[in-house]
PDB file of C-alpha atoms in Angstrom:
ATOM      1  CA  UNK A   1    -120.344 182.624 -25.976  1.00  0.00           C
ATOM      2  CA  UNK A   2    -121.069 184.444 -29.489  1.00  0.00           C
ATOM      3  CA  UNK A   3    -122.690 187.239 -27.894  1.00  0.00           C
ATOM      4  CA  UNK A   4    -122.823 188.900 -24.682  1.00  0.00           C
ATOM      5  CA  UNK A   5    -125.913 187.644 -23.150  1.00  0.00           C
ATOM      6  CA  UNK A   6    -129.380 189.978 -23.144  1.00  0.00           C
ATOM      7  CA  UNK A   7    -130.339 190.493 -18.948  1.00  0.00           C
ATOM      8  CA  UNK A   8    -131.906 187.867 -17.365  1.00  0.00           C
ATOM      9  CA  UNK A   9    -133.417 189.809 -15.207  1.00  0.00           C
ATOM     10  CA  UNK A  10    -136.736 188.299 -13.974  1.00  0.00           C
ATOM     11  CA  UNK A  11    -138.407 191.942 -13.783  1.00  0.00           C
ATOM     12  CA  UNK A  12    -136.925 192.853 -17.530  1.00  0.00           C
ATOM     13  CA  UNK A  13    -140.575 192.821 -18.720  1.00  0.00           C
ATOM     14  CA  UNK A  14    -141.467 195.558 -16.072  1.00  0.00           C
ATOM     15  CA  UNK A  15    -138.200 197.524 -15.835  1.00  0.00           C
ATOM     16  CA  UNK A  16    -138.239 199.963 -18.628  1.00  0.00           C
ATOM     17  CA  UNK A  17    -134.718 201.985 -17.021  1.00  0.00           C
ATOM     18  CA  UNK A  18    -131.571 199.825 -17.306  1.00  0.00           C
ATOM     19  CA  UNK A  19    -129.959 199.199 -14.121  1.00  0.00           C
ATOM     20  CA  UNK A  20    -126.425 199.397 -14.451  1.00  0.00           C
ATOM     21  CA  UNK A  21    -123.626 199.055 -12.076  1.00  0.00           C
ATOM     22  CA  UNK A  22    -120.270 200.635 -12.397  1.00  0.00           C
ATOM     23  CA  UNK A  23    -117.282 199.274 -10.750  1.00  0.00           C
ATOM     24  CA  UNK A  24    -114.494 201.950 -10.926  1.00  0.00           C
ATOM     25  CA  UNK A  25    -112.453 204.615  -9.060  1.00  0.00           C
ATOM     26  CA  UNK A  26    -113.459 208.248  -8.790  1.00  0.00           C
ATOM     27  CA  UNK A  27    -111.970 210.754 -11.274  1.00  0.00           C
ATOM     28  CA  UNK A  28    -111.709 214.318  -8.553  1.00  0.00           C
ATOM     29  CA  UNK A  29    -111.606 216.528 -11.726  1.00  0.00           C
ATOM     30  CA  UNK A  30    -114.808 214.550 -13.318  1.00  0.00           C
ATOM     31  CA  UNK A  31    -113.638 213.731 -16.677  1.00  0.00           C
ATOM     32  CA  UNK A  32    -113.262 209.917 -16.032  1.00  0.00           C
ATOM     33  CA  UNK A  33    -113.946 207.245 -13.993  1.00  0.00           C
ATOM     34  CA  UNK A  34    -117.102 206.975 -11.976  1.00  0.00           C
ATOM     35  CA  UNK A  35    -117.932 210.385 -13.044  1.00  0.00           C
ATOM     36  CA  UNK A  36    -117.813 209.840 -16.431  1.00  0.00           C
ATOM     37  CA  UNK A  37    -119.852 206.690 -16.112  1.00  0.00           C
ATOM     38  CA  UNK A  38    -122.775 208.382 -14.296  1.00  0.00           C
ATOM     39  CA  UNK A  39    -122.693 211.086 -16.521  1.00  0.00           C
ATOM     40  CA  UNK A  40    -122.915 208.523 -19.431  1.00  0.00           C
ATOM     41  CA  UNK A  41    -125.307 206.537 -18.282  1.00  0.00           C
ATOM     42  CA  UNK A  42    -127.802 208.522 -17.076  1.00  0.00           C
ATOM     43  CA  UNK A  43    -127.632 210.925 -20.553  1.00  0.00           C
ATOM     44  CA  UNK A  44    -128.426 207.295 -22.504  1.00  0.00           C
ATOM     45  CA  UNK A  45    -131.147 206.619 -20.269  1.00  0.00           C
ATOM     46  CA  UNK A  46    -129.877 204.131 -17.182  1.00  0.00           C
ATOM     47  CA  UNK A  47    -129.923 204.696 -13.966  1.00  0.00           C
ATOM     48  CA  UNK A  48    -126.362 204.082 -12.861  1.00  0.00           C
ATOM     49  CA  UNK A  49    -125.489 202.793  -9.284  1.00  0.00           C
ATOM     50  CA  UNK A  50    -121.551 202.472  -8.512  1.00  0.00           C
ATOM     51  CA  UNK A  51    -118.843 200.032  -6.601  1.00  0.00           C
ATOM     52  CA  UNK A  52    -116.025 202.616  -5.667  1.00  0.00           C
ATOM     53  CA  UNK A  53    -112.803 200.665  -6.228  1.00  0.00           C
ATOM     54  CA  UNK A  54    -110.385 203.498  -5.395  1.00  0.00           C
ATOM     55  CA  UNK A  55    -110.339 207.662  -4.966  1.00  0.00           C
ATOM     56  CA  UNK A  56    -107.746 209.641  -6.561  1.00  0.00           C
ATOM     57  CA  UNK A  57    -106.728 212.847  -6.917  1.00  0.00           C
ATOM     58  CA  UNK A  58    -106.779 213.655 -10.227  1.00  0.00           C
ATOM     59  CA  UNK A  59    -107.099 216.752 -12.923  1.00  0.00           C
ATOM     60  CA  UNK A  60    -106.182 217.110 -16.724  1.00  0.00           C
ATOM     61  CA  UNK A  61    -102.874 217.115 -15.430  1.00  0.00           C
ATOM     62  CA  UNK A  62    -102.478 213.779 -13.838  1.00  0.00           C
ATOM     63  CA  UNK A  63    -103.113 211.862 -10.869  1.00  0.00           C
ATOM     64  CA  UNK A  64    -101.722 212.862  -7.940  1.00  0.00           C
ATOM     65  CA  UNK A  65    -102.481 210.725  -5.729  1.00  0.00           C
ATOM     66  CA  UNK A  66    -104.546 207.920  -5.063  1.00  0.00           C
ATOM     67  CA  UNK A  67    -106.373 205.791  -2.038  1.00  0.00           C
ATOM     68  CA  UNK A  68    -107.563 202.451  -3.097  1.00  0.00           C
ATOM     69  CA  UNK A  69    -111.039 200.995  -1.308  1.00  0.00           C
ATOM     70  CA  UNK A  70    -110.754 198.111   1.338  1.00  0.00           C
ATOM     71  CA  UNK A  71    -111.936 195.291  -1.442  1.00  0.00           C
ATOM     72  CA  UNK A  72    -114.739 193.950   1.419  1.00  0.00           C
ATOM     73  CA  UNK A  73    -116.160 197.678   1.058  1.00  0.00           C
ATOM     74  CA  UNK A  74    -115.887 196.972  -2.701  1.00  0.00           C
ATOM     75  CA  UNK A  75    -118.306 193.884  -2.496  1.00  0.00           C
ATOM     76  CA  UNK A  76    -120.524 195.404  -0.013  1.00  0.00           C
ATOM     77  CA  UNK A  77    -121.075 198.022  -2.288  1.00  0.00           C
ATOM     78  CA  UNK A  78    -121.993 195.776  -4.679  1.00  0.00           C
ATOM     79  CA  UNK A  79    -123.771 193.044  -2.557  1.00  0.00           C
ATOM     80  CA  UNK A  80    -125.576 196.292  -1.691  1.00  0.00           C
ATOM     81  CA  UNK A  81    -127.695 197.430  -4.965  1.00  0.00           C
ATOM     82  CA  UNK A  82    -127.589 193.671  -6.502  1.00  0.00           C
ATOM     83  CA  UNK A  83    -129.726 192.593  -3.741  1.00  0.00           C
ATOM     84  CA  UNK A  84    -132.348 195.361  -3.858  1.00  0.00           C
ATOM     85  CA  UNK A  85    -132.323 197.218  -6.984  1.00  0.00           C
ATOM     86  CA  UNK A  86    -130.899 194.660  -9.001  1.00  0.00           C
ATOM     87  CA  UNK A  87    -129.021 194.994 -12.566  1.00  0.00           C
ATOM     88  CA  UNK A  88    -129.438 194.755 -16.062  1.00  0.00           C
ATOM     89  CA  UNK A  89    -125.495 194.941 -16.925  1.00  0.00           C
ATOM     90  CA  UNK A  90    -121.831 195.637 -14.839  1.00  0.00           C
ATOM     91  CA  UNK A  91    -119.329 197.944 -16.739  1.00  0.00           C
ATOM     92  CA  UNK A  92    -115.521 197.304 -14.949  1.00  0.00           C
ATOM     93  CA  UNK A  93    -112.996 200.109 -14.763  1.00  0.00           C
ATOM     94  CA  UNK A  94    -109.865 201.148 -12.505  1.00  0.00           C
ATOM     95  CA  UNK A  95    -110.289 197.982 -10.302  1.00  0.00           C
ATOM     96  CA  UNK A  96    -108.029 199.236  -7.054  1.00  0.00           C
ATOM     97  CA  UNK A  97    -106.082 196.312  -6.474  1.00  0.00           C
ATOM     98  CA  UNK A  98    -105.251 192.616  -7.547  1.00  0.00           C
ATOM     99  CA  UNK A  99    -107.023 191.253  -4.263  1.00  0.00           C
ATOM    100  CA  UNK A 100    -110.221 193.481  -5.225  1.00  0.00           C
ATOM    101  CA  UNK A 101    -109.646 192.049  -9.098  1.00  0.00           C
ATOM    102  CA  UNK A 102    -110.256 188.858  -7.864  1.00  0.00           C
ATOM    103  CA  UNK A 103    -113.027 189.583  -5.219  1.00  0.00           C
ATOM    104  CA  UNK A 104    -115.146 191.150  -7.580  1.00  0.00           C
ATOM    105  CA  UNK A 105    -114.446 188.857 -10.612  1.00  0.00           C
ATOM    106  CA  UNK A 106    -115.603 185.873  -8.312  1.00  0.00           C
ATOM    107  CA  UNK A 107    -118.802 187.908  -7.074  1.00  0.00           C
ATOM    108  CA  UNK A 108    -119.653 188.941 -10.736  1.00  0.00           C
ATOM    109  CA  UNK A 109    -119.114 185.496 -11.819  1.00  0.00           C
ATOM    110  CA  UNK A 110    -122.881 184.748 -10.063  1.00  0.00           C
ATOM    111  CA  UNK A 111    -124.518 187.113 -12.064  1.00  0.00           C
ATOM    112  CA  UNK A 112    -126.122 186.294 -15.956  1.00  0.00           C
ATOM    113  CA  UNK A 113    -126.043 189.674 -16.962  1.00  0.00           C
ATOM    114  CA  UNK A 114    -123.639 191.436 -20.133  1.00  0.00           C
ATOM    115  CA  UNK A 115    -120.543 192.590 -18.375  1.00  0.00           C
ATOM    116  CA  UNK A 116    -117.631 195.011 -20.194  1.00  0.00           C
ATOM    117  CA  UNK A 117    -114.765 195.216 -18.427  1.00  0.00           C
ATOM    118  CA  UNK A 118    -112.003 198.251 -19.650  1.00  0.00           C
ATOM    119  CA  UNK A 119    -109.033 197.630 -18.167  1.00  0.00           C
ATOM    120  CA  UNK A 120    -107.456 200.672 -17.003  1.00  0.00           C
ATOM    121  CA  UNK A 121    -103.881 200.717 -16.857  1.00  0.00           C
ATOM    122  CA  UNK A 122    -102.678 204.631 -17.621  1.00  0.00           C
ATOM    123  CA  UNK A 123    -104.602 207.884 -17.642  1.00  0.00           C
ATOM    124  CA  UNK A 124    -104.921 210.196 -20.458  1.00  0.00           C
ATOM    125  CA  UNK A 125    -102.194 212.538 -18.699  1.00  0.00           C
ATOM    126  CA  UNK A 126    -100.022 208.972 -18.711  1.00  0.00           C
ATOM    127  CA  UNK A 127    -100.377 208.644 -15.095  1.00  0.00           C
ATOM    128  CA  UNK A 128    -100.342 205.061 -14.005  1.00  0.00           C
ATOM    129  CA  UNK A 129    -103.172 203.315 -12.536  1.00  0.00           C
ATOM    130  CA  UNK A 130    -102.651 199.624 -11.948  1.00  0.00           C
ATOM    131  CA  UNK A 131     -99.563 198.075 -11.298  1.00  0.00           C
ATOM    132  CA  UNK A 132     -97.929 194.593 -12.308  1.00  0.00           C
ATOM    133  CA  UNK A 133     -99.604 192.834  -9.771  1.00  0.00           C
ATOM    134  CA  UNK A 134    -103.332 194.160 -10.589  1.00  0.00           C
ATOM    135  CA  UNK A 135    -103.014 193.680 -14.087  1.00  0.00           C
ATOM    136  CA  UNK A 136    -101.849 189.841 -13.770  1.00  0.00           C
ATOM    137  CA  UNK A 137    -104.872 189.943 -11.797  1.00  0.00           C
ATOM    138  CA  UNK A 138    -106.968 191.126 -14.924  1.00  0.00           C
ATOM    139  CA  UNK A 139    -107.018 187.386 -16.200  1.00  0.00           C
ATOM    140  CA  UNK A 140    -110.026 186.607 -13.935  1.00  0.00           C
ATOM    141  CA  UNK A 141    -111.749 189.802 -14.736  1.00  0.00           C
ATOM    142  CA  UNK A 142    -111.363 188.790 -18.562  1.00  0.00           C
ATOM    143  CA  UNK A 143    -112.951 184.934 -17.443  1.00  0.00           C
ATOM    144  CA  UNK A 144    -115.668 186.650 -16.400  1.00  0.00           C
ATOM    145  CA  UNK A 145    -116.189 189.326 -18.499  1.00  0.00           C
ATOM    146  CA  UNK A 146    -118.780 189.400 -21.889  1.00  0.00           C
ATOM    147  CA  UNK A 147    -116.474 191.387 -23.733  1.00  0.00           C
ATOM    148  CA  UNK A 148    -112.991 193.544 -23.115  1.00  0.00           C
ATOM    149  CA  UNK A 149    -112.362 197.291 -23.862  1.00  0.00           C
ATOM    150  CA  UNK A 150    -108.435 198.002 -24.230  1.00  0.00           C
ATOM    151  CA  UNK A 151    -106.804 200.807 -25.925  1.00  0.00           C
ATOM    152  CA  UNK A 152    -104.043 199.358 -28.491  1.00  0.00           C
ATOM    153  CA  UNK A 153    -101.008 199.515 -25.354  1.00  0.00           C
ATOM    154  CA  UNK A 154    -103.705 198.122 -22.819  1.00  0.00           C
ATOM    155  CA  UNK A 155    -104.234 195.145 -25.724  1.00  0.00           C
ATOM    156  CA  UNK A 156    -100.557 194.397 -25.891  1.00  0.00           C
ATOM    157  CA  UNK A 157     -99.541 194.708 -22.165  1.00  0.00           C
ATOM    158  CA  UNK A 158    -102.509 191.832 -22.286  1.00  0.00           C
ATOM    159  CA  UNK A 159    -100.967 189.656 -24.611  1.00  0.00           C
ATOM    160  CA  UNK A 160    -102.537 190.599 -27.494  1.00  0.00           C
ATOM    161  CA  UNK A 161    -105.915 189.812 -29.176  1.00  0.00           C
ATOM    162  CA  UNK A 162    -105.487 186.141 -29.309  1.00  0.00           C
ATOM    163  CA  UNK A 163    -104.674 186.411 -25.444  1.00  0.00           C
ATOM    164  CA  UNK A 164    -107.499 188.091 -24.481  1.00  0.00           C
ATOM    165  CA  UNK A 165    -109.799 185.840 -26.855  1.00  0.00           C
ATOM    166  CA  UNK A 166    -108.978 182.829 -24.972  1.00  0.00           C
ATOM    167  CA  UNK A 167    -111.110 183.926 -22.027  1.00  0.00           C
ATOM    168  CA  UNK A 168    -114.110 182.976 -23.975  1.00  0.00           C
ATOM    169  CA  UNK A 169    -114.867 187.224 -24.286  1.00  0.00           C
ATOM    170  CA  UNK A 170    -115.615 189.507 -26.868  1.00  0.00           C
ATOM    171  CA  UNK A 171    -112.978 191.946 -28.114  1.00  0.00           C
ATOM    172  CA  UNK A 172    -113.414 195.325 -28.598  1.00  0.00           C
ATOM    173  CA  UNK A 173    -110.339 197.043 -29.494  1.00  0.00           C
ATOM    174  CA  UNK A 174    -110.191 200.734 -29.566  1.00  0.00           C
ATOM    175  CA  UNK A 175    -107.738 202.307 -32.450  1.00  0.00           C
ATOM    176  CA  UNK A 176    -107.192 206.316 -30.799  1.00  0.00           C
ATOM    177  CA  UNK A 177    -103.691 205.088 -30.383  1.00  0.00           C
ATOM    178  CA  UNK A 178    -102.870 204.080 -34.300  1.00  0.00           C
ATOM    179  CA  UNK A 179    -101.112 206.555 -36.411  1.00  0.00           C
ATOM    180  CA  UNK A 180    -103.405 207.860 -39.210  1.00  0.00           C
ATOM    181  CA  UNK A 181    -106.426 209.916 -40.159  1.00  0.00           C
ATOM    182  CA  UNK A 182    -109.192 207.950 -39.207  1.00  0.00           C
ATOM    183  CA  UNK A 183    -109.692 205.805 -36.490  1.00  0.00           C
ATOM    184  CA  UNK A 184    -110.817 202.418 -36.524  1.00  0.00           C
ATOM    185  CA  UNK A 185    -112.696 200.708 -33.879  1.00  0.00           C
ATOM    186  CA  UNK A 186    -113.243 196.752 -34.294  1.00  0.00           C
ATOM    187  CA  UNK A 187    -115.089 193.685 -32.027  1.00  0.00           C
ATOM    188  CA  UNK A 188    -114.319 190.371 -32.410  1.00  0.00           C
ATOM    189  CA  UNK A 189    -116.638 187.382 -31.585  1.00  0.00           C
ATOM    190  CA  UNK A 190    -114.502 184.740 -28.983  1.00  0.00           C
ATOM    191  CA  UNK A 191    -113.357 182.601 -31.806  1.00  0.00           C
ATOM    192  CA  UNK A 192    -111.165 185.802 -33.284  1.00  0.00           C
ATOM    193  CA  UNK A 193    -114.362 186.204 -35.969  1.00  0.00           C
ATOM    194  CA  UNK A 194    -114.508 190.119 -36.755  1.00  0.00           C
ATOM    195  CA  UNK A 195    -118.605 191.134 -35.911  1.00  0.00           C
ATOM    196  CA  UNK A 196    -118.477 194.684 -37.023  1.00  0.00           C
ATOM    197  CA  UNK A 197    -115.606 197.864 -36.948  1.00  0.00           C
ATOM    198  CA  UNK A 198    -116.561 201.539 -37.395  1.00  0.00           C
ATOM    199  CA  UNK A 199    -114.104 203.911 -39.066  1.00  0.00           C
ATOM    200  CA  UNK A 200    -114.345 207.279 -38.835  1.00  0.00           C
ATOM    201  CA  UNK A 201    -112.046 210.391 -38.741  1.00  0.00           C
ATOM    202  CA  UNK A 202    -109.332 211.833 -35.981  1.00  0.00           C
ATOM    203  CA  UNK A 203    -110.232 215.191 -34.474  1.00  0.00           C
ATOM    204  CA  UNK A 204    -107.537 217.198 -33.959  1.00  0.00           C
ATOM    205  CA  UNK A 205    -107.976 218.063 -29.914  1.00  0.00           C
ATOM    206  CA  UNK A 206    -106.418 217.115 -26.495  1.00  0.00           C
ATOM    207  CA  UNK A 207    -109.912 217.187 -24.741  1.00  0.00           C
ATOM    208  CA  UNK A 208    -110.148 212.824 -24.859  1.00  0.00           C
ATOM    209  CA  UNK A 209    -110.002 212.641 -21.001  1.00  0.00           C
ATOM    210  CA  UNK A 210    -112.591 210.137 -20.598  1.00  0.00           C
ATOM    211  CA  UNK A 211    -113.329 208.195 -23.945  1.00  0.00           C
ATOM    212  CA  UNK A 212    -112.616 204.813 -22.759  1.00  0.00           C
ATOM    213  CA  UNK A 213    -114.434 205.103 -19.581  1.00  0.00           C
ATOM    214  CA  UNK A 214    -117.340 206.737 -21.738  1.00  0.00           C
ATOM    215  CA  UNK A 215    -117.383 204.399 -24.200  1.00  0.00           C
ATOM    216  CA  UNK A 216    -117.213 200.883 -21.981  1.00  0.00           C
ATOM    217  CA  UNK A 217    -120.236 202.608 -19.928  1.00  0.00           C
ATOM    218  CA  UNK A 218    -122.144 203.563 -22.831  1.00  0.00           C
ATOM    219  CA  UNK A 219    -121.974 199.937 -24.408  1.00  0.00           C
ATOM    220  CA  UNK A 220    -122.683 198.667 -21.042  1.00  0.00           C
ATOM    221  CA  UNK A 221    -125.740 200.989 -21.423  1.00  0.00           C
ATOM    222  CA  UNK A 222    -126.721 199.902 -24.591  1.00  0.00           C
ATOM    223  CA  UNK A 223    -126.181 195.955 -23.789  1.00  0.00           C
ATOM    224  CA  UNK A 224    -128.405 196.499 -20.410  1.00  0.00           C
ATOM    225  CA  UNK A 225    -131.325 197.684 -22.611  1.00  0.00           C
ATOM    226  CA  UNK A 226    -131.173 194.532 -24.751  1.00  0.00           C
ATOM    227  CA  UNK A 227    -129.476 196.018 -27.628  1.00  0.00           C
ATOM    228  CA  UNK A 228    -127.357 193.658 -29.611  1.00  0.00           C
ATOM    229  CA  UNK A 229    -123.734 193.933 -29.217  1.00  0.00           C
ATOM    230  CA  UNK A 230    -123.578 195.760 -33.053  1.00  0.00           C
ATOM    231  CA  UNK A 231    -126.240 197.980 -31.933  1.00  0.00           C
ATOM    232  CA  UNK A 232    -124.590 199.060 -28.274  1.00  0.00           C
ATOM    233  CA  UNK A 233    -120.922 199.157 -30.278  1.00  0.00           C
ATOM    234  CA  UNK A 234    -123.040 202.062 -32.877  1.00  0.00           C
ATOM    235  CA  UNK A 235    -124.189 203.853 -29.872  1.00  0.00           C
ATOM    236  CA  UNK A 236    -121.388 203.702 -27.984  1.00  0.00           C
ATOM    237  CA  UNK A 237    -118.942 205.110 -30.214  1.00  0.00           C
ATOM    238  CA  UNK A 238    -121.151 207.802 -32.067  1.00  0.00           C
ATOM    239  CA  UNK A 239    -122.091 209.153 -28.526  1.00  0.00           C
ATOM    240  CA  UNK A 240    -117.627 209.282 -27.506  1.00  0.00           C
ATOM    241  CA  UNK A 241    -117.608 211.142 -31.151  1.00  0.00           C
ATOM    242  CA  UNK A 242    -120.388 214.039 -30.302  1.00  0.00           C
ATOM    243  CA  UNK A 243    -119.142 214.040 -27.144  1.00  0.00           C
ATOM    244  CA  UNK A 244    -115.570 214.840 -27.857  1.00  0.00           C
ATOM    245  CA  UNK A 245    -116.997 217.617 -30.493  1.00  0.00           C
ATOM    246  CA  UNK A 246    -119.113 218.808 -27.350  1.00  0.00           C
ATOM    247  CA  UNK A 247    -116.143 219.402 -25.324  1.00  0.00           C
ATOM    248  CA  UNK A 248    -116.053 222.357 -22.988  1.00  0.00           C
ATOM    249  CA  UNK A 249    -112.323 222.785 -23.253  1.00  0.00           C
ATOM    250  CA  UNK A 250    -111.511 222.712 -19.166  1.00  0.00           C
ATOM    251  CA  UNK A 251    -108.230 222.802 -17.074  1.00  0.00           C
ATOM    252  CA  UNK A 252    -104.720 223.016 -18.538  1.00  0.00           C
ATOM    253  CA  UNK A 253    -103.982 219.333 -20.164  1.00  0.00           C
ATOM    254  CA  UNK A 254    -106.086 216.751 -21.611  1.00  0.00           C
ATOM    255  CA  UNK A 255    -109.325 218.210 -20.624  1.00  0.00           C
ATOM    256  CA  UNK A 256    -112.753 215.724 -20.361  1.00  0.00           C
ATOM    257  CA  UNK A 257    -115.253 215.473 -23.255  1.00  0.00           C
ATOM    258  CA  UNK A 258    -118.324 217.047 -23.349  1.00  0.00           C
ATOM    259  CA  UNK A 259    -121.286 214.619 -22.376  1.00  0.00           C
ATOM    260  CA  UNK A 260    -124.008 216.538 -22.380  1.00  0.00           C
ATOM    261  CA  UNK A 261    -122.946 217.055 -25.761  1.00  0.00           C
ATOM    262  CA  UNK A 262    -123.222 220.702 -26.047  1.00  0.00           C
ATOM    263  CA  UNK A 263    -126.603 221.048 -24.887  1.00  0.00           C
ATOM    264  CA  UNK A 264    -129.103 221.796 -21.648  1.00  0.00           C
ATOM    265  CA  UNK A 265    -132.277 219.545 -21.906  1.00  0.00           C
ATOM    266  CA  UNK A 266    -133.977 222.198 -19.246  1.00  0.00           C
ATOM    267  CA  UNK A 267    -133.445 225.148 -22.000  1.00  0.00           C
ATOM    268  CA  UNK A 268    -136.950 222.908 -23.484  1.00  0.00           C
ATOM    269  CA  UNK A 269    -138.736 223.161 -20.448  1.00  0.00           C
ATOM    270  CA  UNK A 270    -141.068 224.897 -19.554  1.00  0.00           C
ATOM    271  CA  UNK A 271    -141.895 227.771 -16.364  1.00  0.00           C
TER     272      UNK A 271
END
């Protein structure tokens, strides 16, 4: 496909909120994971429903431990919300295990609505979350994905760009993990064609806990409202920039970005 495809949803005309569903693990210290996607979401105007694939224990530290989800709770969760509240687009994080990889890439596979699929392999703090086995199990989750979200290490434990391409996806490939002074941020079309980068400069902080997540939600977001992929790609990345500006320097390591980027929306309201 050339672009990730707008919902089909039958009630688009009627449903003015997108409806998106986030399959991740939960992030205990909230900087990531699920807790970063709701936070996401909901400040770019979705309502975000969630597939737990795993719960870990987890600061700006590290992980120190983690429990992945039986992968049938996994598709109930998500047999759950499609069947009632329906979705406008699926954003894929820390996926568990290789069984649930391939559970939820076949379930997904049903649906006609954008996906974006980050595959999570390390934490900020380095910690590891997948192992060999669930990352050979990515290829599926790349089949059925609209377009993929790796870091630069993430890229190249995948094969690389043209590796990824041949899944028929998009490419977006995140550049925090270049040398240099600014950062560049790229998406390629299936066919390796470049659509549209964004450069812009490093900030000099250890508060990132949570960009990828952020940022794979956020175009999620943006692709569930009908946005074009250039579009969600804009809003995606300037809201991971004002949100790392915004952030509220917590814990003792990497803390998590700020996304309610530095403000209260109640301060407005009034009585």
């Amino acid at each position: 496909m050339d672009e990730p495809e707008p919902s089909s949803s039958s009630h688009w005309d009627e449903q003015l909120t997108p409806r998106i569903l986030i399959v991740a693990g939960s992030d205990s210290g909230g900087g990531a994971g699920i807790q970063a996607d709701i936070k996401t979401v909901t400040m770019l105007g979705g309502h975000p429903m969630t597939a737990i694939t795993a719960v870990t224990a987890q600061n700006t530290l590290g992980v120190q431990a983690i429990h992945p989800i039986p992968t049938d709770m996994v598709v109930a969760q998500i047999d759950s919300v499609v069947s009632d509240i329906g979705i406008d687009a699926v954003k894929i994080g820390m996926i568990g295990s290789p069984e649930t990889a391939e559970a939820v890439a076949e379930r997904l596979s049903e649906l006609h609505v954008p996906i974006v699929f980050d595959p999570v392999m390390v934490a900020t703090s380095g910690s590891e979350l997948a192992d060999a086995r669930t990352i050979a199990a990515f290829e599926k989750l790349m089949r059925t994905a609209s377009i993929v979200t790796p870091n630069l290490p993430e890229l190249e434990a995948l094969g690389g760009e043209e590796a990824v391409l041949a899944h028929g996806c998009h490419l977006l490939v995140k550049g925090g993990h270049a040398e240099g002074y600014y950062i560049t941020d790229r998406v390629l079309a299936p066919n390796g064609r470049e659509i549209t980068r964004l450069e812009g400069k490093r900030f000099d902080t250890d508060d990132t806990h949570g960009t990828g997540c952020t940022l794979a939600s956020a175009l999620a977001t943006g692709l569930g409202a009908g946005m074009s992929i250039e579009e969600a790609f804009q809003q995606a990345v300037r809201f991971v920039r004002i949100a790392i500006l915004a952030a509220p320097g917590l814990g003792q390591g990497h803390g998590p970005i700020g996304h309610n980027l530095g403000h209260n929306p109640y301060e407005q309201l009034e009585g």
